[in-house]
């Protein structure tokens, strides 16, 4: 089995233990997607992702359609991170007794709306009666050239799509008993999977890519570990999302640190050779996605985050709490 | 969207409501697997299936390895029902606080052992902390000729693989506070997905096929509804599994009725033209799987079960309780 290095963290210790036990019974684990070679040289990309009430969402935060949309978007984001196009998804719902049939249908309607928005279909599913509401989405895509986490080279630039921190700003508002600002709320409730941006980044030569589900600080470490390189990131360059300045100020941290710590943005982090930079600037308007250069790749290991000349230490975000 | 008729039942009412809402955002739902055409004419087959503590298994019944094996086998059985070979699977685990890292690794070891037994690999996964233990397995396979539920023709024979009722006998023992007989326990804890038998049945011309996850009585209705035919099944011909006679006698029902009512056998039900019968008898020894002719296909609709000259009425098994 090919072992793909992961960054530090207890969740990743568990994955390493499972990989060690499975040995040859597992393919290479640890990238955004499993990749299966097809006869024409394309790769089929697959990933599975569970959204669980109480851990990933609450029913007093999101409508049933948004619960479905967000579950689908979070899984589809892994296809975006491979540079894949979307074929579709399968959704396994576990429904507690207080979820009506109409709510279950509304959740699936949100799943369908999200996958349809990025060109795919609902391919199948499963319904189970249980005690916790959960939506496990398995996405299926294909890519002429899949971009993994392990190809970053010294000299590449480090780029990010969209803006960061708004999903965390929404969570911070709910945590303090307030309703989030609409733009921050939408960032959390209806993130748009970056499929078009991911395909474009693959086309123009991205050397490594992943999606920011665990926050920039933690995810950058995975990319650095998998590629065997060091990343240097200037937090002053981060594209800051709506609602972040206000939420960061309430916690007395800088907006950039708040955004770098937050998980669940589902934006893409990619490394590209310098010659690709001009193409990104041209495409941003057409794709309606900002691309921002936030750092550079060097020989070495680990991630160095700095802000206003000072090195900053930031913990990764751990879904597995 | 192609609408595939399903048999009666509240679970299937829910699936029909979801299909109606999704409209063009869904592919044809309701078969064992989603099918995606590949460039060389093969089909990629995909299916997702949740195994949930309290609904599908209990920790005092099964070891962690068996929980993983059974979850994988139940999902892989859907590939068998398409006549597909196995590429691999993705497993999403939700783990409550009392499941140790060693238990989680043991569950994944069982998943890996099962998929490895039928020639596939663990391709990926997801770990989530939650309140209920669940394993959602998404299987991936490919088939040169996928066998759906809707091709049965009048004049075909109705065949079943293996033996029926042992998984239910194990459940009946546990329900009455006894440990099941080892052969019945193994039928429940470590069912062997009928991948080789499914591929063989596809090769020799199966016209329709599904796996017996909901019990012969209910699943036969799905096959009849999808194919637009009537099935005539002679319960006296059912191959009865180990432990069934004893368990049926405790409930004062005939072994055949006990076996026809039980779910979770994960054997295959297939319709084949009469000319295939000789090939099945030859292959049974080589594949080490019994094939039994239990009925016939006719013009009309619905399923007629009879035993010793009497027509028998049997309820389907509903996972979604």
Coordinates of C-alpha atoms in Angstrom, one line a residue:
Chain A
X1 CA 0.0 0.0 0.0
X2 CA 1.2 3.5 -0.8
X3 CA 1.2 5.4 2.4
X4 CA 0.3 9.1 2.0
X5 CA 1.8 11.2 4.8
X6 CA -0.8 13.1 6.9
X7 CA -0.3 16.1 9.2
X8 CA -0.4 15.8 13.0
X9 CA -3.7 15.2 14.9
X10 CA -5.6 12.5 16.8
X11 CA -8.1 12.0 13.9
X12 CA -5.1 11.3 11.6
X13 CA -3.5 9.0 14.2
X14 CA -6.7 6.9 13.9
X15 CA -6.5 6.8 10.1
X16 CA -2.8 5.8 10.4
X17 CA -3.7 2.9 12.8
X18 CA -6.5 1.7 10.4
X19 CA -4.1 1.9 7.4
X20 CA -1.5 -0.1 9.3
X21 CA -4.0 -2.8 10.2
X22 CA -5.5 -3.0 6.7
X23 CA -2.2 -3.3 4.9
X24 CA -2.7 -4.6 1.4
X25 CA -6.5 -4.8 1.9
X26 CA -6.6 -1.0 1.4
X27 CA -5.7 1.3 -1.4
X28 CA -3.8 4.4 -0.6
X29 CA -5.9 6.3 1.9
X30 CA -5.6 9.9 3.1
X31 CA -6.2 12.0 -0.1
X32 CA -9.5 13.9 -0.7
X33 CA -10.7 11.1 -3.0
X34 CA -10.1 7.5 -3.8
X35 CA -9.0 7.3 -7.5
X36 CA -9.8 4.4 -9.8
X37 CA -8.1 4.4 -13.2
X38 CA -10.6 4.1 -16.1
X39 CA -9.8 2.5 -19.5
X40 CA -9.5 5.8 -21.3
X41 CA -6.9 7.1 -18.9
X42 CA -9.3 9.2 -16.9
X43 CA -9.6 8.7 -13.1
X44 CA -12.9 8.0 -11.4
X45 CA -12.8 9.9 -8.0
X46 CA -14.9 8.8 -5.0
X47 CA -15.3 10.2 -1.5
X48 CA -17.6 9.6 1.4
X49 CA -18.5 12.1 4.1
X50 CA -20.9 12.0 7.1
X51 CA -22.9 15.1 8.3
X52 CA -24.3 14.5 11.8
X53 CA -26.7 16.5 13.8
X54 CA -25.0 18.0 16.9
X55 CA -21.5 17.6 15.4
X56 CA -21.8 19.3 11.9
X57 CA -25.2 21.0 12.1
X58 CA -28.2 21.8 14.3
X59 CA -31.8 21.8 13.3
X60 CA -32.4 25.2 14.9
X61 CA -29.6 26.6 12.6
X62 CA -30.6 25.1 9.2
X63 CA -33.7 24.2 7.3
X64 CA -34.1 20.6 6.1
X65 CA -33.1 21.6 2.6
X66 CA -30.0 23.4 3.9
X67 CA -29.0 20.3 6.0
X68 CA -29.1 18.3 2.7
X69 CA -27.4 21.0 0.6
X70 CA -24.6 21.4 3.1
X71 CA -24.1 17.6 3.5
X72 CA -23.8 17.3 -0.3
X73 CA -21.6 20.3 -0.7
X74 CA -19.2 19.1 2.0
X75 CA -18.7 15.8 0.1
X76 CA -18.7 17.4 -3.3
X77 CA -15.9 19.7 -2.2
X78 CA -13.6 16.6 -2.1
X79 CA -14.3 16.1 -5.9
X80 CA -13.5 19.8 -6.4
X81 CA -10.2 19.3 -4.7
X82 CA -9.2 16.6 -7.2
X83 CA -10.1 18.8 -10.2
X84 CA -12.9 16.3 -11.0
X85 CA -16.2 16.8 -12.8
X86 CA -19.3 15.5 -11.0
X87 CA -21.1 12.4 -12.1
X88 CA -23.4 12.3 -9.0
X89 CA -23.8 11.1 -5.5
X90 CA -25.4 8.5 -3.2
X91 CA -27.0 9.6 0.1
X92 CA -27.6 7.4 3.1
X93 CA -30.0 9.1 5.6
X94 CA -30.5 8.0 9.2
X95 CA -33.7 9.4 10.5
X96 CA -34.8 9.7 14.1
X97 CA -38.5 9.3 14.9
X98 CA -39.2 13.0 15.1
X99 CA -38.1 13.5 11.5
X100 CA -41.3 13.4 9.4
X101 CA -41.4 12.0 5.9
X102 CA -41.8 15.5 4.6
X103 CA -38.6 16.6 6.3
X104 CA -36.7 13.6 4.9
X105 CA -37.9 14.5 1.4
X106 CA -36.9 18.1 2.0
X107 CA -33.4 17.0 3.1
X108 CA -33.1 14.9 -0.1
X109 CA -34.4 17.9 -2.1
X110 CA -31.5 20.0 -0.8
X111 CA -29.1 17.2 -1.6
X112 CA -30.5 17.1 -5.1
X113 CA -30.4 20.9 -5.6
X114 CA -26.7 21.0 -4.6
X115 CA -25.6 18.2 -6.9
X116 CA -27.7 19.5 -9.7
X117 CA -26.1 23.0 -9.3
X118 CA -22.7 21.4 -10.1
X119 CA -23.9 19.2 -13.0
X120 CA -24.5 15.8 -11.3
X121 CA -27.4 13.7 -10.2
X122 CA -28.6 11.7 -7.2
X123 CA -27.7 8.2 -8.2
X124 CA -29.0 6.2 -5.2
X125 CA -29.5 6.2 -1.5
X126 CA -30.5 4.4 1.7
X127 CA -33.0 5.2 4.4
X128 CA -32.5 3.9 8.0
X129 CA -34.5 4.6 11.1
X130 CA -32.1 5.5 14.0
X131 CA -31.7 7.8 17.0
X132 CA -29.5 10.5 15.4
X133 CA -30.1 12.5 12.2
X134 CA -27.2 11.9 9.8
X135 CA -26.6 12.3 6.1
X136 CA -23.7 10.3 4.6
X137 CA -23.0 11.4 1.1
X138 CA -20.7 9.4 -1.3
X139 CA -19.7 11.4 -4.3
X140 CA -18.6 10.1 -7.7
X141 CA -16.7 12.1 -10.3
X142 CA -14.2 11.8 -13.1
X143 CA -11.0 13.7 -13.9
X144 CA -8.7 13.6 -16.9
X145 CA -5.9 14.6 -14.6
X146 CA -6.6 14.2 -10.8
X147 CA -4.7 16.6 -8.6
X148 CA -3.6 14.9 -5.4
X149 CA -2.0 16.5 -2.3
X150 CA 1.5 15.3 -3.0
X151 CA 2.8 17.1 -6.0
X152 CA 3.8 20.6 -4.7
X153 CA 7.2 21.8 -5.7
X154 CA 9.6 24.4 -4.3
X155 CA 9.0 27.6 -6.2
X156 CA 5.2 27.1 -6.6
X157 CA 2.8 29.7 -5.3
X158 CA 0.1 28.9 -2.8
X159 CA -3.4 30.0 -3.8
X160 CA -6.8 29.9 -2.3
X161 CA -10.2 30.3 -3.8
X162 CA -13.1 32.5 -2.5
X163 CA -12.9 34.0 0.9
X164 CA -12.3 32.5 4.3
X165 CA -13.8 32.6 7.7
X166 CA -17.5 33.3 7.1
X167 CA -18.7 29.8 8.1
X168 CA -16.8 30.2 11.4
X169 CA -18.4 33.7 11.8
X170 CA -21.8 32.1 11.5
X171 CA -20.9 29.4 14.0
X172 CA -19.6 32.1 16.4
X173 CA -22.9 34.0 16.2
X174 CA -25.0 30.9 16.9
X175 CA -22.7 29.9 19.8
X176 CA -23.3 33.3 21.4
X177 CA -27.0 33.1 20.9
X178 CA -27.3 35.5 17.9
X179 CA -28.5 34.9 14.4
X180 CA -25.6 35.3 11.9
X181 CA -25.5 38.0 9.3
X182 CA -27.2 36.6 6.1
X183 CA -23.9 36.5 4.1
X184 CA -22.1 34.5 6.9
X185 CA -25.2 32.3 7.4
X186 CA -25.3 31.4 3.7
X187 CA -21.6 30.6 3.7
X188 CA -22.3 28.0 6.3
X189 CA -25.7 26.8 5.1
X190 CA -25.3 26.7 1.3
X191 CA -21.6 26.6 0.4
X192 CA -21.1 26.2 -3.3
X193 CA -18.7 23.3 -4.1
X194 CA -15.8 24.8 -6.1
X195 CA -16.1 22.2 -8.9
X196 CA -15.5 24.7 -11.8
X197 CA -12.6 26.3 -10.0
X198 CA -11.1 22.9 -9.2
X199 CA -11.3 21.8 -12.8
X200 CA -9.8 25.1 -14.0
X201 CA -6.9 24.8 -11.4
X202 CA -6.2 21.3 -12.6
X203 CA -6.2 22.5 -16.3
X204 CA -3.7 25.3 -15.7
X205 CA -1.3 23.0 -13.9
X206 CA -2.0 22.8 -10.1
X207 CA 0.7 20.6 -8.6
X208 CA -1.3 19.8 -5.4
X209 CA -4.7 20.7 -4.1
X210 CA -7.1 20.0 -1.2
X211 CA -10.2 21.6 0.2
X212 CA -10.3 23.6 3.4
X213 CA -12.6 21.5 5.5
X214 CA -10.4 21.6 8.6
X215 CA -9.2 25.2 8.3
X216 CA -6.3 26.7 6.5
X217 CA -3.8 26.1 9.3
X218 CA -4.5 22.4 9.6
X219 CA -5.1 21.6 5.9
X220 CA -1.9 23.4 4.8
X221 CA 0.0 21.0 7.1
X222 CA -1.5 18.0 5.3
X223 CA -0.5 19.4 1.9
X224 CA 3.0 20.1 3.1
X225 CA 3.4 16.7 4.7
X226 CA 2.0 14.8 1.7
X227 CA 4.2 16.8 -0.8
X228 CA 7.3 16.7 1.4
X229 CA 7.7 20.5 1.2
X230 CA 7.5 23.6 3.5
X231 CA 4.7 26.2 3.0
X232 CA 5.2 29.8 3.8
X233 CA 1.9 31.6 4.2
X234 CA 1.4 35.4 4.7
X235 CA -1.9 35.7 6.7
X236 CA -2.1 39.4 5.7
X237 CA -2.9 38.2 2.2
X238 CA -5.9 36.0 3.2
X239 CA -9.1 36.9 1.5
X240 CA -11.4 37.6 4.4
X241 CA -15.1 36.6 4.2
X242 CA -18.2 38.6 5.1
X243 CA -18.9 38.9 8.9
X244 CA -15.4 37.9 9.9
X245 CA -14.1 41.3 11.0
X246 CA -16.9 41.7 13.4
X247 CA -16.7 38.1 14.8
X248 CA -12.9 38.3 15.1
X249 CA -13.2 41.6 17.0
X250 CA -15.6 40.0 19.5
X251 CA -12.9 37.4 20.2
X252 CA -10.1 40.0 20.2
X253 CA -8.1 38.2 17.4
X254 CA -7.2 39.6 14.0
X255 CA -9.6 38.7 11.2
X256 CA -6.8 36.8 9.4
X257 CA -6.1 34.5 12.4
X258 CA -9.9 34.0 12.9
X259 CA -10.2 33.0 9.2
X260 CA -7.1 30.8 9.3
X261 CA -8.4 28.9 12.3
X262 CA -11.9 28.3 11.0
X263 CA -13.0 25.1 9.4
X264 CA -15.7 24.2 6.9
X265 CA -15.0 27.0 4.4
X266 CA -14.9 24.4 1.6
X267 CA -12.6 26.6 -0.5
X268 CA -9.6 25.1 -2.3
X269 CA -6.0 25.5 -1.4
X270 CA -3.7 24.8 -4.4
X271 CA -0.1 25.1 -5.4
X272 CA 0.8 26.2 -8.9
X273 CA 4.0 27.1 -10.8
X274 CA 4.6 30.8 -11.2
X275 CA 3.8 30.7 -14.9
X276 CA 0.1 29.9 -14.1
X277 CA -0.4 33.1 -12.2
X278 CA -1.5 35.2 -15.2
X279 CA -4.1 32.6 -16.2
X280 CA -5.7 32.6 -12.7
X281 CA -6.1 36.4 -12.8
X282 CA -7.8 36.2 -16.2
X283 CA -10.2 33.4 -15.2
X284 CA -11.4 34.8 -11.9
X285 CA -13.9 37.1 -13.5
X286 CA -15.2 34.4 -15.9
X287 CA -15.6 31.8 -13.2
X288 CA -16.8 34.3 -10.7
X289 CA -14.4 33.0 -8.1
X290 CA -11.5 35.0 -6.6
X291 CA -8.1 33.4 -6.7
X292 CA -5.7 34.8 -4.1
X293 CA -1.9 34.2 -3.9
X294 CA -1.2 33.8 -0.1
X295 CA 2.2 32.2 0.0
X296 CA 5.0 30.1 -1.5
X297 CA 6.4 26.5 -1.5
X298 CA 10.0 25.9 -0.3
X299 CA 12.3 22.9 0.4
X300 CA 11.8 21.7 3.9
X301 CA 8.8 20.7 5.9
X302 CA 5.9 22.1 7.9
X303 CA 3.9 25.3 7.5
X304 CA 5.1 28.8 8.6
X305 CA 2.3 31.3 9.1
X306 CA 3.2 34.9 9.5
X307 CA 1.4 38.2 10.0
X308 CA 3.0 41.6 10.0
X309 CA 6.5 40.2 10.3
X310 CA 5.7 37.9 13.2
X311 CA 5.4 34.1 13.1
X312 CA 2.0 32.9 14.2
X313 CA 1.0 29.5 15.8
X314 CA -2.5 28.2 15.0
X315 CA -4.1 25.0 16.0
X316 CA -5.9 22.9 13.4
X317 CA -9.7 22.3 13.5
X318 CA -10.7 18.8 14.6
X319 CA -14.1 17.5 13.4
X320 CA -13.6 14.4 15.4
X321 CA -14.3 15.9 18.8
Chain B
X1 CA -36.2 10.2 -14.8
X2 CA -36.9 6.6 -15.4
X3 CA -39.2 5.4 -12.7
X4 CA -38.5 1.8 -11.6
X5 CA -41.6 0.3 -10.0
X6 CA -41.2 -0.9 -6.4
X7 CA -43.3 -3.3 -4.4
X8 CA -45.6 -2.1 -1.6
X9 CA -44.4 -0.9 1.8
X10 CA -43.9 2.3 3.8
X11 CA -40.1 2.4 3.1
X12 CA -40.9 2.3 -0.6
X13 CA -43.6 5.0 -0.3
X14 CA -40.8 7.2 1.1
X15 CA -38.5 6.4 -1.8
X16 CA -41.3 7.1 -4.2
X17 CA -42.0 10.5 -2.5
X18 CA -38.2 11.4 -2.8
X19 CA -38.1 10.3 -6.5
X20 CA -41.2 12.5 -7.2
X21 CA -39.6 15.5 -5.5
X22 CA -36.1 15.1 -7.1
X23 CA -37.5 14.7 -10.7
X24 CA -34.7 15.2 -13.2
X25 CA -32.2 15.8 -10.4
X26 CA -32.1 12.0 -9.8
X27 CA -31.1 9.1 -12.0
X28 CA -33.4 6.0 -11.9
X29 CA -33.6 4.9 -8.3
X30 CA -34.8 1.7 -6.8
X31 CA -32.5 -0.9 -8.2
X32 CA -29.8 -2.7 -6.1
X33 CA -27.1 -0.4 -7.6
X34 CA -26.8 2.9 -9.5
X35 CA -25.3 2.1 -12.9
X36 CA -22.9 4.4 -14.7
X37 CA -21.9 3.6 -18.3
X38 CA -18.1 3.4 -18.9
X39 CA -16.4 4.1 -22.2
X40 CA -15.8 0.4 -23.0
X41 CA -19.5 -0.5 -22.6
X42 CA -19.1 -1.9 -19.1
X43 CA -21.2 -0.5 -16.3
X44 CA -19.9 0.9 -13.0
X45 CA -22.2 -0.2 -10.2
X46 CA -22.5 1.7 -6.9
X47 CA -24.6 1.2 -3.8
X48 CA -24.7 2.6 -0.3
X49 CA -26.0 0.9 2.8
X50 CA -26.0 1.9 6.5
X51 CA -25.6 -0.6 9.4
X52 CA -26.8 0.9 12.6
X53 CA -26.4 -0.4 16.2
X54 CA -29.8 -1.3 17.6
X55 CA -31.4 -1.6 14.2
X56 CA -29.1 -3.9 12.3
X57 CA -26.8 -5.3 15.0
X58 CA -26.0 -5.3 18.7
X59 CA -22.6 -5.2 20.3
X60 CA -23.5 -8.1 22.6
X61 CA -24.2 -10.2 19.5
X62 CA -21.2 -9.4 17.3
X63 CA -17.5 -8.8 17.7
X64 CA -16.2 -5.5 16.3
X65 CA -14.7 -7.4 13.3
X66 CA -18.1 -9.1 12.7
X67 CA -19.8 -5.7 12.8
X68 CA -17.5 -4.5 10.1
X69 CA -17.7 -7.7 8.1
X70 CA -21.5 -7.8 8.1
X71 CA -21.8 -4.1 7.2
X72 CA -19.5 -4.7 4.2
X73 CA -21.2 -7.9 3.2
X74 CA -24.7 -6.3 3.3
X75 CA -23.5 -3.6 0.9
X76 CA -21.5 -5.9 -1.3
X77 CA -24.5 -8.1 -1.7
X78 CA -26.0 -5.3 -3.9
X79 CA -23.1 -5.7 -6.3
X80 CA -23.6 -9.4 -6.4
X81 CA -27.2 -8.7 -7.3
X82 CA -26.1 -6.8 -10.4
X83 CA -23.7 -9.5 -11.5
X84 CA -20.8 -7.1 -10.9
X85 CA -17.2 -7.7 -9.9
X86 CA -15.9 -5.8 -6.9
X87 CA -13.5 -2.9 -7.2
X88 CA -13.8 -1.8 -3.6
X89 CA -15.7 0.2 -1.0
X90 CA -15.7 3.3 1.1
X91 CA -16.7 3.1 4.8
X92 CA -18.0 6.0 6.9
X93 CA -17.9 5.2 10.6
X94 CA -19.8 7.1 13.3
X95 CA -18.3 6.3 16.7
X96 CA -19.8 7.0 20.1
X97 CA -17.5 7.9 23.0
X98 CA -17.4 4.3 24.4
X99 CA -16.0 2.9 21.1
X100 CA -12.2 2.8 21.6
X101 CA -9.7 3.4 18.9
X102 CA -8.9 -0.3 19.0
X103 CA -12.5 -1.2 18.4
X104 CA -12.8 1.2 15.5
X105 CA -9.7 -0.4 14.0
X106 CA -11.2 -3.8 14.5
X107 CA -14.4 -2.8 12.8
X108 CA -12.4 -1.5 9.8
X109 CA -10.4 -4.7 9.9
X110 CA -13.6 -6.7 9.5
X111 CA -14.7 -4.4 6.6
X112 CA -11.3 -5.0 5.0
X113 CA -11.4 -8.8 5.5
X114 CA -14.8 -9.0 3.8
X115 CA -14.0 -6.9 0.8
X116 CA -10.7 -8.7 0.4
X117 CA -12.5 -12.1 0.4
X118 CA -14.4 -11.0 -2.7
X119 CA -11.4 -9.4 -4.5
X120 CA -11.8 -5.7 -3.6
X121 CA -10.1 -3.1 -1.5
X122 CA -10.9 -0.5 1.1
X123 CA -10.7 2.7 -1.1
X124 CA -11.5 5.3 1.4
X125 CA -13.5 6.3 4.5
X126 CA -14.6 8.9 7.0
X127 CA -14.6 9.0 10.8
X128 CA -17.1 11.0 12.8
X129 CA -17.7 11.2 16.5
X130 CA -21.5 10.8 17.3
X131 CA -23.9 9.2 19.7
X132 CA -24.8 6.0 17.8
X133 CA -22.4 3.4 16.3
X134 CA -23.0 3.1 12.5
X135 CA -21.1 1.9 9.5
X136 CA -22.2 3.3 6.1
X137 CA -20.6 1.3 3.3
X138 CA -20.6 2.4 -0.3
X139 CA -19.5 -0.3 -2.7
X140 CA -18.0 0.2 -6.2
X141 CA -18.0 -2.5 -8.8
X142 CA -18.1 -3.1 -12.6
X143 CA -20.1 -5.4 -14.8
X144 CA -19.9 -6.2 -18.5
X145 CA -23.6 -6.9 -18.3
X146 CA -25.5 -5.5 -15.3
X147 CA -28.6 -7.5 -14.4
X148 CA -31.3 -5.3 -13.1
X149 CA -34.7 -6.2 -11.6
X150 CA -36.8 -5.5 -14.6
X151 CA -36.0 -8.1 -17.2
X152 CA -37.9 -11.2 -16.0
X153 CA -39.9 -12.9 -18.8
X154 CA -42.9 -15.2 -18.6
X155 CA -41.5 -18.8 -18.9
X156 CA -38.3 -18.1 -16.9
X157 CA -37.5 -20.1 -13.8
X158 CA -37.1 -18.5 -10.4
X159 CA -33.9 -19.5 -8.7
X160 CA -32.3 -18.8 -5.3
X161 CA -28.7 -19.2 -4.2
X162 CA -27.5 -20.8 -0.9
X163 CA -30.0 -21.5 1.9
X164 CA -32.6 -19.3 3.6
X165 CA -33.6 -18.5 7.1
X166 CA -30.5 -19.0 9.2
X167 CA -29.9 -15.3 9.8
X168 CA -33.5 -15.1 11.1
X169 CA -32.9 -18.2 13.3
X170 CA -29.9 -16.5 14.9
X171 CA -32.0 -13.4 15.6
X172 CA -34.8 -15.5 17.0
X173 CA -32.3 -17.2 19.4
X174 CA -30.9 -13.8 20.6
X175 CA -34.4 -12.4 21.0
X176 CA -35.3 -15.3 23.3
X177 CA -32.1 -14.8 25.3
X178 CA -30.2 -17.8 23.9
X179 CA -27.0 -18.0 22.0
X180 CA -27.7 -19.1 18.4
X181 CA -26.2 -22.4 17.0
X182 CA -22.8 -21.7 15.5
X183 CA -23.9 -22.2 11.9
X184 CA -26.9 -19.9 12.3
X185 CA -24.8 -17.3 14.1
X186 CA -22.2 -17.3 11.3
X187 CA -24.9 -16.9 8.7
X188 CA -25.9 -13.6 10.5
X189 CA -22.4 -12.5 11.6
X190 CA -20.3 -13.3 8.5
X191 CA -22.5 -13.7 5.4
X192 CA -20.4 -14.2 2.3
X193 CA -21.4 -11.9 -0.5
X194 CA -22.5 -13.9 -3.5
X195 CA -20.2 -12.1 -5.9
X196 CA -19.0 -15.2 -7.8
X197 CA -22.5 -16.6 -8.0
X198 CA -23.9 -13.3 -9.2
X199 CA -21.3 -13.0 -12.0
X200 CA -22.0 -16.6 -13.0
X201 CA -25.8 -16.0 -13.1
X202 CA -25.2 -12.9 -15.2
X203 CA -23.0 -14.9 -17.6
X204 CA -25.5 -17.7 -18.1
X205 CA -28.3 -15.3 -18.9
X206 CA -30.1 -14.2 -15.7
X207 CA -33.0 -11.9 -16.9
X208 CA -33.5 -10.2 -13.5
X209 CA -31.8 -10.5 -10.1
X210 CA -31.9 -9.0 -6.6
X211 CA -30.5 -9.9 -3.2
X212 CA -32.7 -11.1 -0.4
X213 CA -32.1 -8.4 2.1
X214 CA -35.8 -7.9 3.0
X215 CA -36.8 -11.5 2.8
X216 CA -38.0 -13.7 -0.1
X217 CA -41.6 -12.7 0.2
X218 CA -41.0 -8.9 0.1
X219 CA -38.1 -9.0 -2.4
X220 CA -40.0 -11.3 -4.8
X221 CA -42.7 -8.6 -5.0
X222 CA -40.1 -6.0 -6.0
X223 CA -38.8 -8.2 -8.8
X224 CA -42.3 -8.9 -10.0
X225 CA -43.3 -5.2 -9.9
X226 CA -40.1 -4.0 -11.6
X227 CA -40.4 -6.6 -14.4
X228 CA -44.2 -6.3 -14.8
X229 CA -44.7 -10.0 -14.3
X230 CA -46.2 -12.5 -11.8
X231 CA -44.1 -14.9 -9.8
X232 CA -45.3 -18.3 -8.7
X233 CA -43.1 -19.7 -5.8
X234 CA -43.4 -23.1 -4.3
X235 CA -42.3 -22.7 -0.7
X236 CA -41.8 -26.5 -0.4
X237 CA -38.8 -26.1 -2.7
X238 CA -37.0 -23.5 -0.6
X239 CA -33.5 -24.5 0.5
X240 CA -33.8 -24.3 4.3
X241 CA -30.7 -23.1 6.3
X242 CA -29.1 -24.5 9.4
X243 CA -31.1 -23.9 12.6
X244 CA -34.3 -23.0 10.9
X245 CA -36.3 -26.1 11.6
X246 CA -35.7 -25.7 15.4
X247 CA -36.4 -22.0 15.3
X248 CA -39.6 -22.4 13.2
X249 CA -40.9 -25.1 15.5
X250 CA -40.6 -22.8 18.5
X251 CA -42.8 -20.3 16.7
X252 CA -45.2 -23.1 15.4
X253 CA -44.7 -22.1 11.8
X254 CA -43.3 -24.3 9.0
X255 CA -39.6 -24.0 8.3
X256 CA -40.4 -22.8 4.7
X257 CA -42.7 -19.9 6.0
X258 CA -40.1 -19.0 8.6
X259 CA -37.4 -18.9 5.9
X260 CA -39.5 -16.9 3.4
X261 CA -40.4 -14.3 6.1
X262 CA -36.8 -13.8 7.3
X263 CA -34.7 -10.9 6.1
X264 CA -30.9 -10.4 5.8
X265 CA -30.0 -13.7 4.1
X266 CA -28.1 -11.9 1.4
X267 CA -28.7 -14.7 -1.0
X268 CA -29.6 -13.9 -4.6
X269 CA -33.0 -14.4 -6.3
X270 CA -32.7 -14.6 -10.1
X271 CA -34.9 -15.4 -13.0
X272 CA -33.4 -17.4 -15.9
X273 CA -34.7 -18.9 -19.1
X274 CA -35.2 -22.7 -19.0
X275 CA -32.1 -23.4 -21.2
X276 CA -29.9 -22.1 -18.4
X277 CA -31.0 -24.7 -15.9
X278 CA -28.4 -27.3 -16.9
X279 CA -25.5 -24.8 -16.6
X280 CA -26.6 -24.0 -13.0
X281 CA -26.6 -27.6 -11.9
X282 CA -23.1 -28.0 -13.4
X283 CA -21.7 -24.9 -11.8
X284 CA -23.0 -25.4 -8.3
X285 CA -20.2 -27.8 -7.3
X286 CA -17.4 -25.7 -8.8
X287 CA -18.7 -22.4 -7.2
X288 CA -19.6 -24.2 -4.0
X289 CA -23.0 -22.5 -4.0
X290 CA -26.3 -24.4 -4.3
X291 CA -28.7 -23.0 -6.9
X292 CA -32.4 -24.1 -6.3
X293 CA -35.3 -23.7 -8.7
X294 CA -38.2 -22.5 -6.5
X295 CA -40.8 -21.2 -9.0
X296 CA -41.7 -19.7 -12.3
X297 CA -42.5 -16.4 -14.1
X298 CA -45.9 -15.8 -15.7
X299 CA -47.8 -13.0 -17.4
X300 CA -49.6 -10.9 -14.8
X301 CA -48.6 -9.2 -11.6
X302 CA -47.8 -9.9 -7.9
X303 CA -46.3 -13.0 -6.2
X304 CA -48.2 -16.2 -5.4
X305 CA -46.6 -18.2 -2.6
X306 CA -47.9 -21.7 -2.1
X307 CA -47.1 -24.6 0.1
X308 CA -48.7 -28.1 0.0
X309 CA -51.4 -26.9 -2.4
X310 CA -52.4 -23.9 -0.3
X311 CA -51.8 -20.3 -1.1
X312 CA -49.8 -18.6 1.7
X313 CA -49.8 -14.9 2.7
X314 CA -46.5 -13.5 4.1
X315 CA -45.6 -10.0 5.1
X316 CA -42.4 -8.4 3.9
X317 CA -39.6 -7.6 6.3
X318 CA -39.2 -3.8 6.9
X319 CA -35.8 -2.6 7.9
X320 CA -37.2 0.9 8.3
X321 CA -39.0 0.2 11.6

